[in-house]
Short mmCIF file of C-alpha atoms in Angstrom, two decimals:
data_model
loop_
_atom_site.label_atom_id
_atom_site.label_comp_id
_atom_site.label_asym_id
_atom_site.label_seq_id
_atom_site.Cartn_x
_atom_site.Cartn_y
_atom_site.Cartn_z
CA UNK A 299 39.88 -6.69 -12.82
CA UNK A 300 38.99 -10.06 -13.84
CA UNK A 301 36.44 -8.61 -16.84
CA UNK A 302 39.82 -6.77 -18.59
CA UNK A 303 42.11 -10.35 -19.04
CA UNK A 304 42.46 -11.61 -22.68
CA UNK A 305 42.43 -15.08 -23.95
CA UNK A 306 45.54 -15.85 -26.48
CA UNK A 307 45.97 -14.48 -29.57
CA UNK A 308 45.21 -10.74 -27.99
CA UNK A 309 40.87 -11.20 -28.12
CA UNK A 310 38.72 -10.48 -25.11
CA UNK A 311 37.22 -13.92 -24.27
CA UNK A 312 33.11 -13.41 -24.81
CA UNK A 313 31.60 -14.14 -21.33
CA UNK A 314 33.92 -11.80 -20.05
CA UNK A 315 33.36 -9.02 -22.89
CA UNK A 316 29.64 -9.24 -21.89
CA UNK A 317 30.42 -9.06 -18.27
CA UNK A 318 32.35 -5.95 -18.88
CA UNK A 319 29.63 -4.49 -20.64
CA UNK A 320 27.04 -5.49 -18.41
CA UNK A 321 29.29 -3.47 -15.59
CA UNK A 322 29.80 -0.69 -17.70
CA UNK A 323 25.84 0.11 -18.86
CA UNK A 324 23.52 -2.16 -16.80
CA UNK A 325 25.45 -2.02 -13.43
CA UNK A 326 21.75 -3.03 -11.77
CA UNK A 327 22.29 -6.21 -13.45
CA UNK A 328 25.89 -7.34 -13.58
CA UNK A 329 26.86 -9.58 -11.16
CA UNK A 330 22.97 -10.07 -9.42
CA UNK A 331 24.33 -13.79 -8.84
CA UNK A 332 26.85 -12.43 -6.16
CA UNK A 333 24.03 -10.26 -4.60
CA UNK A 334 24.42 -9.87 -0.38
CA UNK A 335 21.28 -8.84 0.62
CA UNK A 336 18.04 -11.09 0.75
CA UNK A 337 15.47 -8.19 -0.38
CA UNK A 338 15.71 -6.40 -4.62
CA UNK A 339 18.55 -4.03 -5.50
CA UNK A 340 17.78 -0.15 -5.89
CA UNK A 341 15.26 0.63 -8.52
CA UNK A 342 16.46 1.68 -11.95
CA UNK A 343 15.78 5.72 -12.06
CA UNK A 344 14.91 6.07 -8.78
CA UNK A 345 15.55 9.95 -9.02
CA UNK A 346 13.34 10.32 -12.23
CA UNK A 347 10.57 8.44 -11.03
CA UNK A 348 10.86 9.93 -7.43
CA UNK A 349 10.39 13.88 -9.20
CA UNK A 350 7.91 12.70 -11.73
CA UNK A 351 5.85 11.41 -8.61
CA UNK A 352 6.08 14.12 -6.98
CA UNK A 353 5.21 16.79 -9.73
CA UNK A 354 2.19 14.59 -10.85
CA UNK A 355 0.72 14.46 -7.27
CA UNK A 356 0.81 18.21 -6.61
CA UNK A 357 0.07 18.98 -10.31
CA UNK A 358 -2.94 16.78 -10.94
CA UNK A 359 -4.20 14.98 -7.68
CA UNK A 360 -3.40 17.87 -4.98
CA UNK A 361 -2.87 21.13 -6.71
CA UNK A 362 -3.12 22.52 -3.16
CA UNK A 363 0.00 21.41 -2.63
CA UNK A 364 1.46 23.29 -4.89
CA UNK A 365 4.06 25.43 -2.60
CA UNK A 366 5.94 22.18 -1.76
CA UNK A 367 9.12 21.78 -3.60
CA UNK A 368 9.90 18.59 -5.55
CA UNK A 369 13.61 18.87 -5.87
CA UNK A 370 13.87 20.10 -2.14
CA UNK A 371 11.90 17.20 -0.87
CA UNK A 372 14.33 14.83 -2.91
CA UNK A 373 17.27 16.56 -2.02
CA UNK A 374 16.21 15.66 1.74
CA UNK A 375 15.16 12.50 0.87
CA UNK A 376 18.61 11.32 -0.78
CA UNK A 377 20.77 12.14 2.33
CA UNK A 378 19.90 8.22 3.12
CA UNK A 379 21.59 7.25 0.33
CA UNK A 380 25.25 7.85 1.33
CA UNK A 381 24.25 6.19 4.72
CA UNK A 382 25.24 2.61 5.52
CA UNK A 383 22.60 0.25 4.20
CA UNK A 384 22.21 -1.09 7.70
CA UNK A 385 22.38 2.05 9.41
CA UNK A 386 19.67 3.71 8.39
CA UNK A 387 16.77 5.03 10.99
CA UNK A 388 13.79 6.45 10.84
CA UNK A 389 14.27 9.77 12.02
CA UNK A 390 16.76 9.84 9.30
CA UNK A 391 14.00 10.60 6.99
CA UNK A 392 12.20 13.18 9.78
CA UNK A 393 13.35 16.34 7.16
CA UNK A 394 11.98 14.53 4.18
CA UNK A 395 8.36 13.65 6.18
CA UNK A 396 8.76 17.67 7.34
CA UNK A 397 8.65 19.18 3.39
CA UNK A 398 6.40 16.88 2.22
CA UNK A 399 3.66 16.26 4.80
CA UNK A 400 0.23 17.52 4.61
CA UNK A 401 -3.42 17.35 6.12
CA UNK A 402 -5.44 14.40 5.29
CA UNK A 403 -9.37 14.58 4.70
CA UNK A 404 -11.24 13.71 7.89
CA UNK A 405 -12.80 10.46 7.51
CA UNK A 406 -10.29 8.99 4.97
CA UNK A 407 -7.99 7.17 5.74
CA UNK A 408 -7.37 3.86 5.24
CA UNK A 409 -5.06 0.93 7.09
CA UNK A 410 -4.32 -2.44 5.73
CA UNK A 411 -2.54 -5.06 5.37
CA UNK A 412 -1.74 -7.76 3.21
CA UNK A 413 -3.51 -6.33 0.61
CA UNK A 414 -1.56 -3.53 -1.19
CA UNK A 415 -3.07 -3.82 -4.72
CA UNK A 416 -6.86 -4.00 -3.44
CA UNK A 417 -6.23 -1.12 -1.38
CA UNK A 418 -4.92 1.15 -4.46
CA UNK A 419 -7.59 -0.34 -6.60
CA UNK A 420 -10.27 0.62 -4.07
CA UNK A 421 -9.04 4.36 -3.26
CA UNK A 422 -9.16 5.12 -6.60
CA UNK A 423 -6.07 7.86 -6.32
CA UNK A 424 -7.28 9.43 -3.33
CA UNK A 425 -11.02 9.78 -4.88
CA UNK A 426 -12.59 7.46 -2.69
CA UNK A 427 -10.08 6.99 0.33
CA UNK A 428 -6.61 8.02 0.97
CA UNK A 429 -4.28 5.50 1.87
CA UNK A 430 -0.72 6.16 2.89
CA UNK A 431 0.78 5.48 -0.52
CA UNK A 432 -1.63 7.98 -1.81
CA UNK A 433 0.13 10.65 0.44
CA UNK A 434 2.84 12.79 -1.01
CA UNK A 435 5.35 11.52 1.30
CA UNK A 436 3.87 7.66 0.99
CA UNK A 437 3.13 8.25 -3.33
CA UNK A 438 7.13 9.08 -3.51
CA UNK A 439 8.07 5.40 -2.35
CA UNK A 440 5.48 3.16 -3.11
CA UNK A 441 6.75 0.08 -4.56
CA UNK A 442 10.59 1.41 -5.46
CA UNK A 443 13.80 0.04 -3.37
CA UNK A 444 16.56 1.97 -2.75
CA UNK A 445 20.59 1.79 -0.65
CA UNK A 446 24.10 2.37 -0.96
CA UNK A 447 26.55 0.19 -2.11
CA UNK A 448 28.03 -1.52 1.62
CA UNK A 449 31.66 -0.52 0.98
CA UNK A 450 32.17 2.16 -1.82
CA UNK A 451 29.60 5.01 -2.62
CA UNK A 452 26.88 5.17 -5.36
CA UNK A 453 23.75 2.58 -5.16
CA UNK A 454 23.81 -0.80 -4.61
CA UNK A 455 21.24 -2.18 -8.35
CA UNK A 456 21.95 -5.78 -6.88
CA UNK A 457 20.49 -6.05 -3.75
CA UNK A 458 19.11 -3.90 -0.69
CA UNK A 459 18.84 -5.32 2.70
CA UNK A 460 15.44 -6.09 4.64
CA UNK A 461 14.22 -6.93 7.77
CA UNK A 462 15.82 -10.43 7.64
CA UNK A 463 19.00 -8.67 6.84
CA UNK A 464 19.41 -5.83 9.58
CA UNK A 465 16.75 -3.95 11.70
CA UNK A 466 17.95 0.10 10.45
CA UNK A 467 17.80 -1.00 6.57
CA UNK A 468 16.33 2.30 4.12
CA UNK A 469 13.12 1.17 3.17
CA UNK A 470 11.57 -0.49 6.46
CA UNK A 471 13.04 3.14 8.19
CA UNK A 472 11.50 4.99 5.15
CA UNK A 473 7.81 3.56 6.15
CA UNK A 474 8.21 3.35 9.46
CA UNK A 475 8.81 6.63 9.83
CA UNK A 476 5.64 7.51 6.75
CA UNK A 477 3.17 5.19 8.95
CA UNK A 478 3.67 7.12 12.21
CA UNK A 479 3.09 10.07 10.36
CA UNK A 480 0.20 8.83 8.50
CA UNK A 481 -1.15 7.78 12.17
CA UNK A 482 -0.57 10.81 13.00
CA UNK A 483 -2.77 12.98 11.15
CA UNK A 484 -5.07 10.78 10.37
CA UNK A 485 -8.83 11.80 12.16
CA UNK A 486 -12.81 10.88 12.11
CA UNK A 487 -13.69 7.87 10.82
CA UNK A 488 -10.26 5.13 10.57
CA UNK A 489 -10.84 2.72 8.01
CA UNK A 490 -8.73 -0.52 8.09
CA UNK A 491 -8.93 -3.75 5.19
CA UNK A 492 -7.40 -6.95 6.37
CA UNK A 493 -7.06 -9.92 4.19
CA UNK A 494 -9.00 -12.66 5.71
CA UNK A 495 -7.49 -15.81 3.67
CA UNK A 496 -4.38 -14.63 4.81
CA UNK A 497 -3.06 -17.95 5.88
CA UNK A 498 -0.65 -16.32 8.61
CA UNK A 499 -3.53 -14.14 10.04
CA UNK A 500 -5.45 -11.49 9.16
CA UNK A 501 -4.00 -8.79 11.34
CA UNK A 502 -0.14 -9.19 11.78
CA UNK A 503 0.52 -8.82 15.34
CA UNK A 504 4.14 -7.77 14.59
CA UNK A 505 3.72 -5.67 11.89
CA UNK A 506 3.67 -1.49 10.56
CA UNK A 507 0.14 -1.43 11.35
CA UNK A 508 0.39 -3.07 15.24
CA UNK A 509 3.57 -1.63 15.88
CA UNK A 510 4.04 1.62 13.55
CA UNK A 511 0.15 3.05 13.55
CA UNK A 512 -1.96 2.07 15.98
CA UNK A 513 0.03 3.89 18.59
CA UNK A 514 0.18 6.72 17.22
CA UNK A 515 -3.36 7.22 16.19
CA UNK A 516 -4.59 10.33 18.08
CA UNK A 517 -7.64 9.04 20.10
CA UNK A 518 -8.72 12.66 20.55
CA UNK A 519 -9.09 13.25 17.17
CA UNK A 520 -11.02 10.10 15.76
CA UNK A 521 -14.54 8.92 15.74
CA UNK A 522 -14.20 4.91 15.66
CA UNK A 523 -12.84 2.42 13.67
CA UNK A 524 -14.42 0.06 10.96
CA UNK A 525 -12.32 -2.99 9.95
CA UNK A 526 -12.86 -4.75 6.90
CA UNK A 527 -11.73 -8.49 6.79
CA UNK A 528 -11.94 -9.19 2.99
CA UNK A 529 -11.65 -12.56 2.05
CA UNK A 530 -10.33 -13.90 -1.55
CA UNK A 531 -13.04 -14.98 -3.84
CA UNK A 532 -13.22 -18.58 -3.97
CA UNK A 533 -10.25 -18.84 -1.35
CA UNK A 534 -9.59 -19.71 2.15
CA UNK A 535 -11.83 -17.82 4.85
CA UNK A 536 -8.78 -18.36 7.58
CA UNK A 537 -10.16 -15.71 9.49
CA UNK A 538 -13.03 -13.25 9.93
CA UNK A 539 -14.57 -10.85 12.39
CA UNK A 540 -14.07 -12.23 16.20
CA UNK A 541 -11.80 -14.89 15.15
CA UNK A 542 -8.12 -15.18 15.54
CA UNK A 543 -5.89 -12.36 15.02
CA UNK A 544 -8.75 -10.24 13.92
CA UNK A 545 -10.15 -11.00 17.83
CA UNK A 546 -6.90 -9.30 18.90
CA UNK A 547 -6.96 -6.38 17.24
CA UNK A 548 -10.66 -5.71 18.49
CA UNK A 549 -9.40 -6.43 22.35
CA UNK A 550 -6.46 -3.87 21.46
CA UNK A 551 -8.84 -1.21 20.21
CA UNK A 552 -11.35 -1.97 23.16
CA UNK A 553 -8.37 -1.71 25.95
CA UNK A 554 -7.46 1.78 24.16
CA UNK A 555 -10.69 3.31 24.30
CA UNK A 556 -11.63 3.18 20.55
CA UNK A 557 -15.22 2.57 19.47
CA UNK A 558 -14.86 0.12 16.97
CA UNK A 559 -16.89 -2.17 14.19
CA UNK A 560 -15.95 -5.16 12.51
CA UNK A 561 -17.75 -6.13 8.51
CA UNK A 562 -16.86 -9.63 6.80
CA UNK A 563 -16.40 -8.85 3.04
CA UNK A 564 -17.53 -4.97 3.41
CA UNK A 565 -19.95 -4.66 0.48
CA UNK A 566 -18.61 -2.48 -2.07
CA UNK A 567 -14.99 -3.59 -1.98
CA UNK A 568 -16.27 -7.31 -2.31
CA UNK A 569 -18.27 -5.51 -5.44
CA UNK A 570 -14.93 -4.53 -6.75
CA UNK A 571 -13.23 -7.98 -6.35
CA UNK A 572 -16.00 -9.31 -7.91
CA UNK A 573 -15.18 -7.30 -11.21
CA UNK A 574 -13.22 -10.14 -12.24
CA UNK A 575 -15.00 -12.76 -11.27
CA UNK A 576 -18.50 -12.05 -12.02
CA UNK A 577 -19.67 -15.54 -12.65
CA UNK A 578 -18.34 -16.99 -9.23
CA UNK A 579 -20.91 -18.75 -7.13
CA UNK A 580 -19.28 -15.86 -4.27
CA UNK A 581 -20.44 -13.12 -6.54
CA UNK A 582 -24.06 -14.09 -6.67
CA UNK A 583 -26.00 -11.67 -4.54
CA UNK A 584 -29.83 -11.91 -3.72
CA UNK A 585 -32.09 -9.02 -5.01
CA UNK A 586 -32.15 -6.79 -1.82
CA UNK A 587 -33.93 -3.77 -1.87
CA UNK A 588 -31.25 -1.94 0.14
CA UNK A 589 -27.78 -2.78 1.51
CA UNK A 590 -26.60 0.03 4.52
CA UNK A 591 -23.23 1.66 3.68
CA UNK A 592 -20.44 1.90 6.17
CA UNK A 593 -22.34 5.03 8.20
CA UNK A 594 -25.56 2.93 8.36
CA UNK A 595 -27.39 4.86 5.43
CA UNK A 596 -29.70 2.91 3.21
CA UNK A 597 -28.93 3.08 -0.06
CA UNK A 598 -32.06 1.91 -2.49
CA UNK A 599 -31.65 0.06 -5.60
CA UNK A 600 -35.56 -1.10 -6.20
CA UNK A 601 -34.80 -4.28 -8.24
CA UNK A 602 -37.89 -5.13 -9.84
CA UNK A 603 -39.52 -8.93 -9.23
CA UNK A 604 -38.09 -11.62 -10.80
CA UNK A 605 -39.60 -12.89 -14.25
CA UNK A 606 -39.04 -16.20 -16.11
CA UNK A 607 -36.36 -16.23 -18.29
CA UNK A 608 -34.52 -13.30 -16.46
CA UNK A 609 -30.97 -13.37 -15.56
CA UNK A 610 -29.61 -11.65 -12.49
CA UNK A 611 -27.17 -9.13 -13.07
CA UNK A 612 -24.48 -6.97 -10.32
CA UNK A 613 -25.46 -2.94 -10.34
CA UNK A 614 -23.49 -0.35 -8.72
CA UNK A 615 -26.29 1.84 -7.08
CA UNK A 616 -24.64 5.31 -5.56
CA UNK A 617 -25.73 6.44 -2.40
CA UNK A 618 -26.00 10.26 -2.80
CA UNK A 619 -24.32 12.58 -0.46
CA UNK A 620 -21.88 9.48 0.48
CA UNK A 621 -18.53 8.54 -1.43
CA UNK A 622 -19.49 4.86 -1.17
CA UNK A 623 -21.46 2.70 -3.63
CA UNK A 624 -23.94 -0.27 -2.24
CA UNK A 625 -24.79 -3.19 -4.24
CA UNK A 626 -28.08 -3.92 -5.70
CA UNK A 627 -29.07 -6.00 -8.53
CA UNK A 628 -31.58 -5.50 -11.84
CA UNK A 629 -32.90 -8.13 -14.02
CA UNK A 630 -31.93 -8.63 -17.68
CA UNK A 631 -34.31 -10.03 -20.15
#
């Protein structure tokens, strides 16, 4: 190979010695330049972190779990990675989704899109809501890459193939196949964030949500659904309830049967987003003496009348009985 020819004089010329030993240690890294696919290469301990997932979800989030098998779910998981990169389907994972599926609490679940990190932020590890990522068969995934080398076996560290590459690549099948499930057995009250200064749209009309959950929710089995359109703070609103893409989805959801509401900047996830931005002019909130939370409930926070040389300050106020939080406001002197 080209890293094993020698200059004159019988010494290993120096870009090729470290291209050797970038082939022989890091092979994740050696030749990236050269990558074929358009999407990252498989991620570095992919096994390790896949167990370690796995334990730590049944062990400390869902002990209930704790008859489902860590090395069997991997061991079904991994058959995808002697596949062709491009030949990969979703039911290829249906084993996998089998040994690791499980109920999810009635009236938590929560869609999105565009807006990954807000979404884990806001669930709080299943506490609050339980996304798909938060799922054992979603937590196992989320965020890592993983394929075959194209022509020779073992993983492919350079590159992995998406979308724009071939339809059947591993990680599109891989949550394609975790959203239907997810649609599946999800029940009660369907909660669903959008990003609202998305600049493409809010609500993706060819994406996993459109085309990989809403179909398969189970109409029987849920109460309505409450979109969120969230909106940056101090960006773009692009879109909000009734407008644009957002307008589609709620004509989708009316043509299916679904009773259905739509919230600009839902309170307490705006509250959240406002953590870091607590001096923005779109963080300044009156002094009501109730907001409603998402089933209508008032939730009081009693902020006493404005004095002179009082400042305005954000409060979380909980609503008892209710796994939401409403904003209110106190007065610091």
């Amino acid at each position: 190979m080209a890293g094993s020819r020698r200059a004159r004089g019988g010494r290993p010329r120096p870009a090729l010695l470290l291209m050797l030993l970038l082939h022989l240690r890091w092979p994740q890294v050696a030749g990236a330049a050269g990558a074929r696919w358009t999407g990252p290469g498989t991620t570095p301990h992919l096994q390790t972190i896949f167990l370690g997932r796995c334990a730590e979800q049944i062990a400390l989030q869902n002990p209930e779990l704790r008859d489902k098998n860590c090395t069997a779910i991997w061991e079904a998981f991994k058959v995808v990675l002697d596949k062709d990169p491009c030949s990969v389907r979703p039911s290829d994972y249906d084993l996998f989704i089998n040994l690791s599926r499980h109920s999810i609490p009635r009236d938590k679940s929560l869609f999105w899109e565009n807006n990954h990190l807000l979404v884990t932020s806001y669930a709080e590890n299943g506490r609050r809501l339980v996304p798909l990522c938060n799922v054992l068969y979603g937590r196992v995934g989320d965020f890592l890459n993983w394929c075959r080398q194209t022509n020779a076996s073992g993983l492919d560290y350079q590159s992995c193939p998406t979308s724009e590459d071939c339809e059947n690549n591993p990680v599109d099948s891989f949550w394609r196949s975790a959203s239907i499930q997810y649609a599946r057995d999800s029940s009660g009250v369907i909660n669903v964030m959008l990003n609202g200064s998305e600049p493409a749209g809010a609500y993706p009309v060819k994406g996993f949500f459109a085309d990989f959950e809403i179909p398969y929710l189970q109409k029987d089995k849920i109460t309505r659904i409450e979109i969120w359109v969230m909106h940056e703070i101090g960006g773009p609103k692009v879109e909000s309830c009734g407008e644009g893409s957002v307008k589609l989805l709620e004509e989708r959801l009316d043509k299916m049967g679904f009773q259905y509401s739509c919230t600009d900047d839902y309170p307490p996830v705006k509250l959240l987003k406002c953590v870091e931005h607590s001096t923005h002019p779109d963080c300044a909130l009156s002094s009501p003496s109730y907001l409603q939370d998402a089933g209508g409930s008032q939730c009081h926070s009693c902020p006493p009348p404005e004095m002179p040389g009082c400042r305005v300050t954000l409060v979380l106020v909980h609503c008892p009985a209710l796994h939401l939080c409403a904003a209110g406001s106190v007065q610091v002197c």
